[in-house]
Coordinates of N, CA and C in Angstrom, one line a residue:
M1 N 0.8 -1.2 0.0 CA 0.0 0.0 0.0 C 0.9 1.2 0.0
D2 N 0.5 2.3 -0.7 CA 1.2 3.5 -0.8 C 1.2 4.3 0.5
A3 N 2.0 5.3 0.7 CA 2.0 6.1 1.9 C 0.6 6.7 2.2
T4 N 0.3 6.8 3.4 CA -1.0 7.3 3.8 C -1.1 8.8 3.5
R5 N -2.3 9.2 3.0 CA -2.7 10.5 2.8 C -4.2 10.6 3.1
F6 N -4.7 11.8 3.5 CA -6.1 11.9 4.0 C -6.9 12.7 2.9
T7 N -8.1 12.2 2.6 CA -9.0 13.0 1.9 C -9.4 14.1 2.9
R8 N -10.0 15.2 2.3 CA -10.5 16.3 3.2 C -11.5 15.7 4.2
H9 N -12.4 14.8 3.8 CA -13.4 14.3 4.7 C -12.7 13.5 5.8
A10 N -11.7 12.7 5.5 CA -11.0 11.9 6.5 C -10.3 12.8 7.4
L11 N -9.6 13.8 6.9 CA -8.9 14.7 7.8 C -9.8 15.4 8.8
M12 N -11.0 15.8 8.3 CA -12.0 16.4 9.2 C -12.5 15.4 10.3
R13 N -12.6 14.1 9.9 CA -13.1 13.1 10.8 C -12.0 12.9 11.9
V14 N -10.7 12.8 11.5 CA -9.6 12.6 12.5 C -9.6 13.8 13.4
L15 N -9.7 15.0 12.9 CA -9.6 16.2 13.8 C -10.8 16.3 14.7
G16 N -12.0 15.8 14.2 CA -13.2 15.9 15.0 C -13.4 14.8 16.0
R17 N -12.8 13.6 15.7 CA -13.1 12.4 16.5 C -12.0 12.0 17.4
L18 N -10.8 12.4 17.1 CA -9.6 11.8 17.8 C -8.8 13.0 18.5
T19 N -8.2 12.7 19.6 CA -7.2 13.5 20.1 C -5.9 13.3 19.5
L20 N -5.6 12.1 19.0 CA -4.4 11.7 18.3 C -4.3 12.6 17.0
P21 N -3.2 13.3 16.8 CA -3.1 14.1 15.6 C -3.0 13.3 14.3
P22 N -3.4 13.9 13.2 CA -3.3 13.1 11.9 C -2.0 12.6 11.6
I23 N -0.9 13.3 11.9 CA 0.4 12.8 11.6 C 0.7 11.5 12.4
E24 N 0.2 11.3 13.6 CA 0.3 10.1 14.3 C -0.5 9.0 13.8
V25 N -1.7 9.3 13.3 CA -2.6 8.3 12.7 C -1.9 7.8 11.4
A26 N -1.3 8.7 10.6 CA -0.6 8.3 9.4 C 0.6 7.4 9.8
A27 N 1.3 7.7 10.9 CA 2.5 6.9 11.3 C 2.0 5.5 11.6
L28 N 1.0 5.4 12.4 CA 0.5 4.0 12.8 C 0.1 3.2 11.5
L29 N -0.5 3.9 10.6 CA -0.9 3.2 9.3 C 0.3 2.8 8.5
D30 N 1.3 3.8 8.3 CA 2.4 3.6 7.5 C 3.4 2.6 8.1
L31 N 3.5 2.5 9.4 CA 4.5 1.6 10.0 C 3.9 0.2 10.2
G32 N 2.7 0.0 9.7 CA 2.1 -1.4 9.8 C 1.6 -1.7 11.2
L33 N 1.2 -0.6 12.0 CA 0.7 -0.8 13.3 C -0.8 -0.7 13.4
A34 N -1.4 -1.1 12.3 CA -2.9 -1.2 12.3 C -3.2 -2.6 11.8
V35 N -4.3 -3.2 12.3 CA -4.7 -4.5 12.0 C -5.7 -4.6 10.8
P36 N -5.4 -5.2 9.7 CA -6.4 -5.3 8.6 C -7.5 -6.2 9.1
I37 N -8.7 -5.6 9.0 CA -9.9 -6.4 9.5 C -10.9 -6.7 8.4
G38 N -10.6 -6.3 7.1 CA -11.5 -6.6 6.0 C -11.2 -5.8 4.8
V39 N -11.7 -6.4 3.7 CA -11.6 -5.7 2.4 C -13.0 -5.6 1.8
E40 N -13.3 -4.5 1.2 CA -14.6 -4.3 0.5 C -14.6 -5.1 -0.8
A41 N -15.8 -5.3 -1.3 CA -16.0 -6.2 -2.4 C -15.1 -5.9 -3.6
D42 N -14.9 -4.7 -3.9 CA -14.1 -4.3 -5.1 C -12.6 -4.6 -4.9
G43 N -12.2 -4.9 -3.7 CA -10.8 -5.3 -3.4 C -9.9 -4.1 -3.2
R44 N -10.3 -2.9 -3.5 CA -9.5 -1.7 -3.4 C -9.5 -1.0 -2.0
I45 N -10.6 -1.2 -1.3 CA -10.8 -0.5 0.0 C -10.6 -1.5 1.1
V46 N -9.6 -1.1 2.0 CA -9.2 -1.9 3.1 C -9.7 -1.2 4.4
H47 N -10.2 -2.0 5.4 CA -10.5 -1.5 6.7 C -9.4 -1.9 7.6
R48 N -8.8 -0.9 8.3 CA -7.6 -1.1 9.2 C -7.9 -0.6 10.6
L49 N -7.8 -1.5 11.6 CA -8.1 -1.2 13.0 C -6.8 -0.7 13.6
F50 N -6.9 0.5 14.3 CA -5.8 1.0 15.1 C -6.3 1.5 16.5
F51 N -5.4 1.5 17.4 CA -5.8 2.0 18.8 C -5.1 3.3 19.0
S52 N -5.8 4.3 19.5 CA -5.3 5.6 19.9 C -5.1 5.6 21.4
E53 N -3.8 5.6 21.8 CA -3.5 5.7 23.2 C -4.1 7.0 23.9
L54 N -4.0 8.1 23.1 CA -4.6 9.3 23.7 C -6.1 9.3 23.9
D55 N -6.8 8.6 23.0 CA -8.2 8.5 23.1 C -8.7 7.3 23.9
R56 N -7.8 6.3 24.1 CA -8.0 5.1 24.8 C -9.1 4.3 24.2
Q57 N -9.1 4.3 22.8 CA -10.1 3.5 22.1 C -9.6 3.1 20.7
C58 N -10.3 2.1 20.1 CA -10.0 1.7 18.8 C -10.8 2.5 17.8
F59 N -10.2 2.7 16.6 CA -10.8 3.3 15.4 C -10.5 2.5 14.2
V60 N -11.3 2.7 13.2 CA -11.1 2.0 11.9 C -10.8 3.1 10.8
A61 N -9.7 2.9 10.1 CA -9.4 3.7 9.0 C -9.8 2.9 7.7
V62 N -10.7 3.6 6.9 CA -11.1 3.0 5.7 C -10.2 3.6 4.6
Q63 N -9.4 2.8 4.0 CA -8.3 3.3 3.2 C -8.2 2.6 1.8
D64 N -8.1 3.4 0.8 CA -7.9 2.9 -0.6 C -6.5 2.3 -0.7
R65 N -6.3 1.4 -1.6 CA -5.0 0.8 -1.7 C -3.9 1.8 -2.2
D66 N -4.4 2.9 -2.8 CA -3.4 4.0 -3.2 C -3.0 4.8 -2.0
G67 N -3.4 4.5 -0.8 CA -3.0 5.2 0.4 C -4.0 6.2 0.9
S68 N -5.0 6.6 0.1 CA -5.9 7.6 0.6 C -6.8 7.1 1.6
V69 N -6.8 7.7 2.8 CA -7.8 7.4 3.8 C -9.1 8.1 3.5
I70 N -10.2 7.3 3.4 CA -11.5 7.9 3.0 C -12.2 8.4 4.2
T71 N -12.1 7.7 5.3 CA -12.7 8.1 6.5 C -12.1 7.4 7.7
V72 N -12.3 7.9 8.9 CA -11.9 7.2 10.1 C -13.1 7.2 11.0
V73 N -13.5 6.0 11.5 CA -14.7 5.9 12.3 C -14.4 5.2 13.7
P74 N -15.1 5.5 14.7 CA -14.9 4.8 16.0 C -15.4 3.3 15.8
L75 N -14.9 2.5 16.6 CA -15.1 1.0 16.5 C -16.6 0.7 16.6
D76 N -17.3 1.3 17.5 CA -18.8 1.0 17.7 C -19.6 1.4 16.4
Y77 N -19.2 2.5 15.8 CA -19.8 3.0 14.6 C -19.6 2.0 13.4
H78 N -18.3 1.5 13.3 CA -18.0 0.5 12.3 C -18.8 -0.8 12.5
Q79 N -18.9 -1.2 13.8 CA -19.6 -2.5 14.0 C -21.1 -2.4 13.8
T80 N -21.6 -1.2 13.9 CA -23.0 -1.0 13.6 C -23.3 -0.9 12.1
L81 N -22.4 -0.2 11.3 CA -22.7 0.0 9.9 C -22.0 -0.9 9.0
A82 N -20.9 -1.6 9.4 CA -20.2 -2.5 8.5 C -20.2 -3.9 9.0
W83 N -19.3 -4.3 9.8 CA -19.2 -5.7 10.4 C -18.5 -5.7 11.7
P84 N -18.8 -6.7 12.5 CA -18.2 -6.8 13.8 C -16.6 -7.0 13.7
V85 N -16.0 -6.6 14.8 CA -14.5 -6.7 14.9 C -14.2 -7.6 16.1
S86 N -13.4 -8.6 15.9 CA -13.1 -9.5 17.0 C -12.4 -8.9 18.1
L87 N -12.5 -9.5 19.3 CA -11.8 -9.0 20.5 C -10.3 -9.2 20.3
A88 N -9.9 -10.3 19.6 CA -8.5 -10.6 19.3 C -7.9 -9.5 18.4
A89 N -8.6 -9.0 17.4 CA -8.1 -7.9 16.6 C -8.0 -6.6 17.4
Q90 N -8.9 -6.4 18.3 CA -8.8 -5.2 19.2 C -7.6 -5.3 20.1
D91 N -7.4 -6.4 20.7 CA -6.2 -6.6 21.6 C -4.9 -6.5 20.8
Q92 N -4.9 -7.0 19.6 CA -3.7 -6.8 18.8 C -3.4 -5.4 18.5
A93 N -4.5 -4.6 18.1 CA -4.3 -3.2 17.8 C -3.8 -2.4 19.1
R94 N -4.3 -2.8 20.3 CA -3.8 -2.2 21.5 C -2.4 -2.5 21.8
R95 N -2.0 -3.7 21.5 CA -0.6 -4.1 21.7 C 0.3 -3.4 20.8
L96 N -0.1 -3.3 19.5 CA 0.8 -2.6 18.5 C 0.9 -1.1 18.9
A97 N -0.1 -0.5 19.4 CA -0.1 0.9 19.8 C 0.8 1.1 21.0
A98 N 0.7 0.2 22.0 CA 1.5 0.2 23.2 C 2.9 0.1 22.9
D99 N 3.3 -0.9 22.0 CA 4.7 -1.1 21.6 C 5.2 0.2 20.9
Y100 N 4.4 0.8 20.1 CA 4.8 2.1 19.4 C 5.0 3.2 20.4
E101 N 4.1 3.3 21.4 CA 4.3 4.4 22.4 C 5.6 4.1 23.2
H102 N 5.8 2.8 23.5 CA 7.0 2.5 24.3 C 8.2 2.8 23.6
T103 N 8.3 2.5 22.3 CA 9.5 2.8 21.5 C 9.7 4.3 21.4
R104 N 8.6 5.0 21.2 CA 8.7 6.5 21.2 C 9.3 7.1 22.4
R105 N 8.8 6.6 23.6 CA 9.3 7.1 24.9 C 10.7 6.8 25.1
D106 N 11.2 5.7 24.6 CA 12.5 5.3 24.7 C 13.5 5.9 23.7
G107 N 12.9 6.7 22.8 CA 13.7 7.3 21.8 C 14.2 6.4 20.6
T108 N 13.5 5.3 20.5 CA 13.8 4.4 19.4 C 12.6 4.4 18.4
T109 N 12.8 3.8 17.3 CA 11.7 3.7 16.3 C 11.1 2.3 16.4
A110 N 9.9 2.1 15.8 CA 9.3 0.8 15.7 C 10.1 -0.2 14.9
R111 N 11.0 0.4 14.0 CA 11.7 -0.5 13.1 C 13.2 -0.7 13.6
A112 N 13.7 0.1 14.4 CA 15.1 0.0 14.8 C 15.3 0.5 16.2
S113 N 16.4 0.0 16.7 CA 16.8 0.5 18.1 C 17.4 1.9 18.0
A114 N 17.7 2.4 19.2 CA 18.2 3.8 19.2 C 19.5 3.9 18.4
T115 N 19.5 5.0 17.6 CA 20.6 5.3 16.7 C 20.9 6.8 16.9
T116 N 21.7 7.3 16.0 CA 22.0 8.8 16.0 C 20.6 9.5 15.9
P117 N 20.4 10.6 16.7 CA 19.2 11.3 16.6 C 19.0 12.0 15.3
R118 N 17.8 12.0 14.8 CA 17.5 12.6 13.5 C 16.2 13.4 13.5
F119 N 16.2 14.4 12.7 CA 14.9 15.2 12.5 C 14.2 14.4 11.5
R120 N 12.8 14.3 11.6 CA 12.0 13.6 10.7 C 11.0 14.6 10.1
F121 N 10.7 14.5 8.8 CA 9.9 15.6 8.2 C 8.7 15.0 7.4
L122 N 7.5 15.6 7.6 CA 6.3 15.3 6.8 C 5.8 16.6 6.2
A123 N 5.2 16.5 5.0 CA 4.6 17.6 4.4 C 3.1 17.3 4.2
L124 N 2.3 18.4 4.5 CA 0.8 18.3 4.3 C 0.6 18.9 2.9
V125 N 0.1 18.1 1.9 CA 0.0 18.5 0.5 C -1.5 18.5 0.1
R126 N -1.8 19.6 -0.6 CA -3.2 19.7 -1.2 C -3.1 19.2 -2.6
T127 N -3.9 18.1 -3.0 CA -3.8 17.5 -4.3 C -4.7 18.3 -5.3
R128 N -4.5 17.9 -6.6 CA -5.3 18.6 -7.6 C -6.8 18.4 -7.4
A129 N -7.2 17.3 -6.7 CA -8.6 17.0 -6.5 C -9.1 17.7 -5.2
R130 N -8.2 18.6 -4.6 CA -8.5 19.4 -3.4 C -8.6 18.5 -2.2
R131 N -8.0 17.3 -2.2 CA -7.8 16.4 -1.1 C -6.5 16.8 -0.4
V132 N -6.4 16.3 0.8 CA -5.2 16.5 1.6 C -4.5 15.2 1.9
R133 N -3.2 15.2 1.7 CA -2.4 14.0 2.0 C -1.1 14.4 2.7
W134 N -0.6 13.4 3.5 CA 0.7 13.6 4.2 C 1.7 12.8 3.3
T135 N 2.9 13.4 3.2 CA 4.0 12.7 2.5 C 5.2 12.8 3.3
Y136 N 5.9 11.7 3.4 CA 7.2 11.7 4.3 C 8.3 12.2 3.5
L137 N 9.1 13.1 4.0 CA 10.2 13.8 3.4 C 11.5 13.2 3.8
G138 N 11.5 12.2 4.7 CA 12.7 11.6 5.1 C 13.3 12.2 6.4
S139 N 14.5 12.0 6.7 CA 15.1 12.5 7.9 C 16.4 13.2 7.7
W140 N 16.9 13.9 8.7 CA 18.1 14.7 8.6 C 18.9 14.5 9.9
P141 N 20.2 14.4 9.9 CA 20.9 14.2 11.2 C 20.7 15.4 12.1
A142 N 20.5 15.1 13.4 CA 20.3 16.2 14.4 C 21.5 16.6 15.1
N143 N 22.5 15.8 15.2 CA 23.7 16.1 16.0 C 24.4 17.3 15.6
P144 N 24.6 17.6 14.3 CA 25.3 18.8 13.9 C 24.6 20.1 14.3
Y145 N 23.4 20.0 14.7 CA 22.6 21.2 15.1 C 22.3 21.2 16.6
G146 N 22.9 20.2 17.3 CA 22.6 20.1 18.7 C 21.1 19.8 19.0
G147 N 20.4 19.2 18.1 CA 19.0 18.9 18.2 C 18.1 20.1 18.1
S148 N 18.6 21.2 17.7 CA 17.9 22.5 17.6 C 17.3 22.7 16.2
F149 N 16.0 22.9 16.1 CA 15.4 23.2 14.8 C 15.8 24.6 14.4
W150 N 16.0 25.5 15.3 CA 16.4 26.9 14.9 C 17.8 26.9 14.2
R151 N 18.7 26.0 14.7 CA 20.0 25.9 14.0 C 19.9 25.2 12.7
L152 N 19.0 24.2 12.6 CA 18.7 23.6 11.3 C 18.2 24.6 10.3
I153 N 17.3 25.4 10.7 CA 16.7 26.4 9.7 C 17.7 27.3 9.2
E154 N 18.7 27.7 10.0 CA 19.7 28.6 9.6 C 20.7 28.0 8.6
D155 N 20.7 26.6 8.5 CA 21.6 25.9 7.5 C 20.9 25.9 6.2
G156 N 21.4 26.7 5.2 CA 20.8 26.7 3.9 C 20.8 25.4 3.2
A157 N 21.9 24.6 3.4 CA 22.0 23.3 2.7 C 20.9 22.4 3.1
A158 N 20.6 22.4 4.4 CA 19.5 21.5 4.9 C 18.1 21.9 4.3
I159 N 17.9 23.2 4.3 CA 16.6 23.7 3.7 C 16.5 23.4 2.2
V160 N 17.6 23.6 1.5 CA 17.6 23.3 0.1 C 17.3 21.8 -0.2
A161 N 18.0 21.0 0.6 CA 17.7 19.5 0.5 C 16.3 19.2 0.8
L162 N 15.7 19.8 1.8 CA 14.3 19.5 2.1 C 13.4 20.0 1.0
Q163 N 13.7 21.2 0.4 CA 12.9 21.7 -0.7 C 13.0 20.8 -1.9
H164 N 14.2 20.3 -2.1 CA 14.3 19.3 -3.2 C 13.5 18.1 -3.0
R165 N 13.5 17.5 -1.8 CA 12.7 16.4 -1.4 C 11.2 16.6 -1.6
L166 N 10.8 17.8 -1.2 CA 9.4 18.2 -1.4 C 9.0 18.3 -2.8
G167 N 9.9 18.9 -3.6 CA 9.7 19.0 -5.1 C 9.5 17.6 -5.7
V168 N 10.3 16.6 -5.3 CA 10.2 15.3 -5.8 C 8.9 14.6 -5.4
Q169 N 8.4 14.9 -4.2 CA 7.2 14.2 -3.7 C 5.9 14.8 -4.2
I170 N 5.9 16.1 -4.7 CA 4.7 16.7 -5.1 C 4.5 16.6 -6.6
E171 N 3.3 16.2 -7.0 CA 2.9 16.0 -8.4 C 2.5 17.4 -9.0
P172 N 2.6 17.5 -10.3 CA 2.1 18.8 -10.9 C 0.7 19.1 -10.5
G173 N 0.5 20.4 -10.2 CA -0.9 20.8 -9.7 C -1.1 20.7 -8.3
E174 N -0.2 20.0 -7.5 CA -0.3 19.9 -6.1 C 0.5 21.1 -5.4
A175 N 0.1 21.3 -4.1 CA 0.8 22.4 -3.4 C 1.0 22.0 -2.0
A176 N 2.2 22.3 -1.4 CA 2.5 22.0 0.0 C 1.9 23.1 0.8
E177 N 1.0 22.6 1.8 CA 0.4 23.6 2.7 C 1.3 23.8 3.9
A178 N 2.0 22.8 4.3 CA 2.9 23.0 5.5 C 3.9 21.9 5.5
V179 N 5.0 22.1 6.1 CA 6.0 21.1 6.4 C 6.3 21.0 7.9
Y180 N 6.2 19.8 8.5 CA 6.4 19.6 9.9 C 7.6 18.7 10.1
G181 N 8.3 19.1 11.1 CA 9.5 18.2 11.5 C 9.4 17.9 13.0
R182 N 10.1 16.9 13.4 CA 10.2 16.7 14.9 C 11.5 15.9 15.1
L183 N 12.0 16.0 16.3 CA 13.3 15.3 16.6 C 12.9 13.9 17.0
G184 N 13.4 12.9 16.2 CA 13.1 11.5 16.5 C 11.6 11.2 16.3
E185 N 11.2 10.1 16.9 CA 9.8 9.7 16.9 C 8.9 10.3 17.9
A186 N 9.6 10.8 19.0 CA 8.8 11.3 20.1 C 8.8 12.8 20.3
G187 N 9.6 13.5 19.4 CA 9.6 14.9 19.6 C 8.3 15.6 19.3
R188 N 8.2 16.8 19.8 CA 7.0 17.6 19.5 C 7.1 18.2 18.1
P189 N 6.0 18.1 17.3 CA 6.0 18.6 15.9 C 6.3 20.1 15.9
F190 N 7.1 20.5 14.9 CA 7.5 21.9 14.7 C 7.2 22.2 13.2
R191 N 6.5 23.3 13.0 CA 6.2 23.7 11.6 C 7.4 24.6 11.1
L192 N 7.8 24.2 9.9 CA 8.9 24.9 9.2 C 8.2 26.0 8.4
R193 N 8.1 27.2 8.8 CA 7.4 28.3 8.1 C 8.1 28.6 6.8
C194 N 9.4 28.4 6.7 CA 10.1 28.7 5.5 C 9.8 27.7 4.4
M195 N 9.1 26.6 4.7 CA 8.9 25.6 3.7 C 7.5 25.5 3.2
G196 N 6.6 26.0 3.9 CA 5.2 25.9 3.4 C 4.2 26.5 4.3

């Protein structure tokens, strides 16, 4: 499945229904920390169960195979309108989220143990169809800047590299609305105003 991006409808549902920010929902989906619980008849739409530690409940992301999240619904809403979700799947989603939170608090990633600290970047992109999607711009070493975003911003080479990455990720007719970075997996998101 392609990288997660949100339709306008899905983004509004995440913002309205969850305390967990969209960037974290996208991370859970992209890192494989959601449990596939079914596929619609056409085979393109997948329902993926994830647990929000901040909200202390399960949600279902209804996602196209191209990565577009169509909507996000609470578990009880999904079970009423679509199909039941097993307790085993709910427990698995809780465990995956707990493991993710544990690795974030420890300063490691879900895929690797602690390494050199890095800034990680995501861009919020408006598509030609007026939808919104997140795209991952990669990471940048944090040690040369002492972990300071202010010092990173002052480095022209780092900004030019990020702008290049952004240019590669954006299709013709799309526009970056914002670029966010954070230190490691657990750092607080920081908006790079010079980027979008």
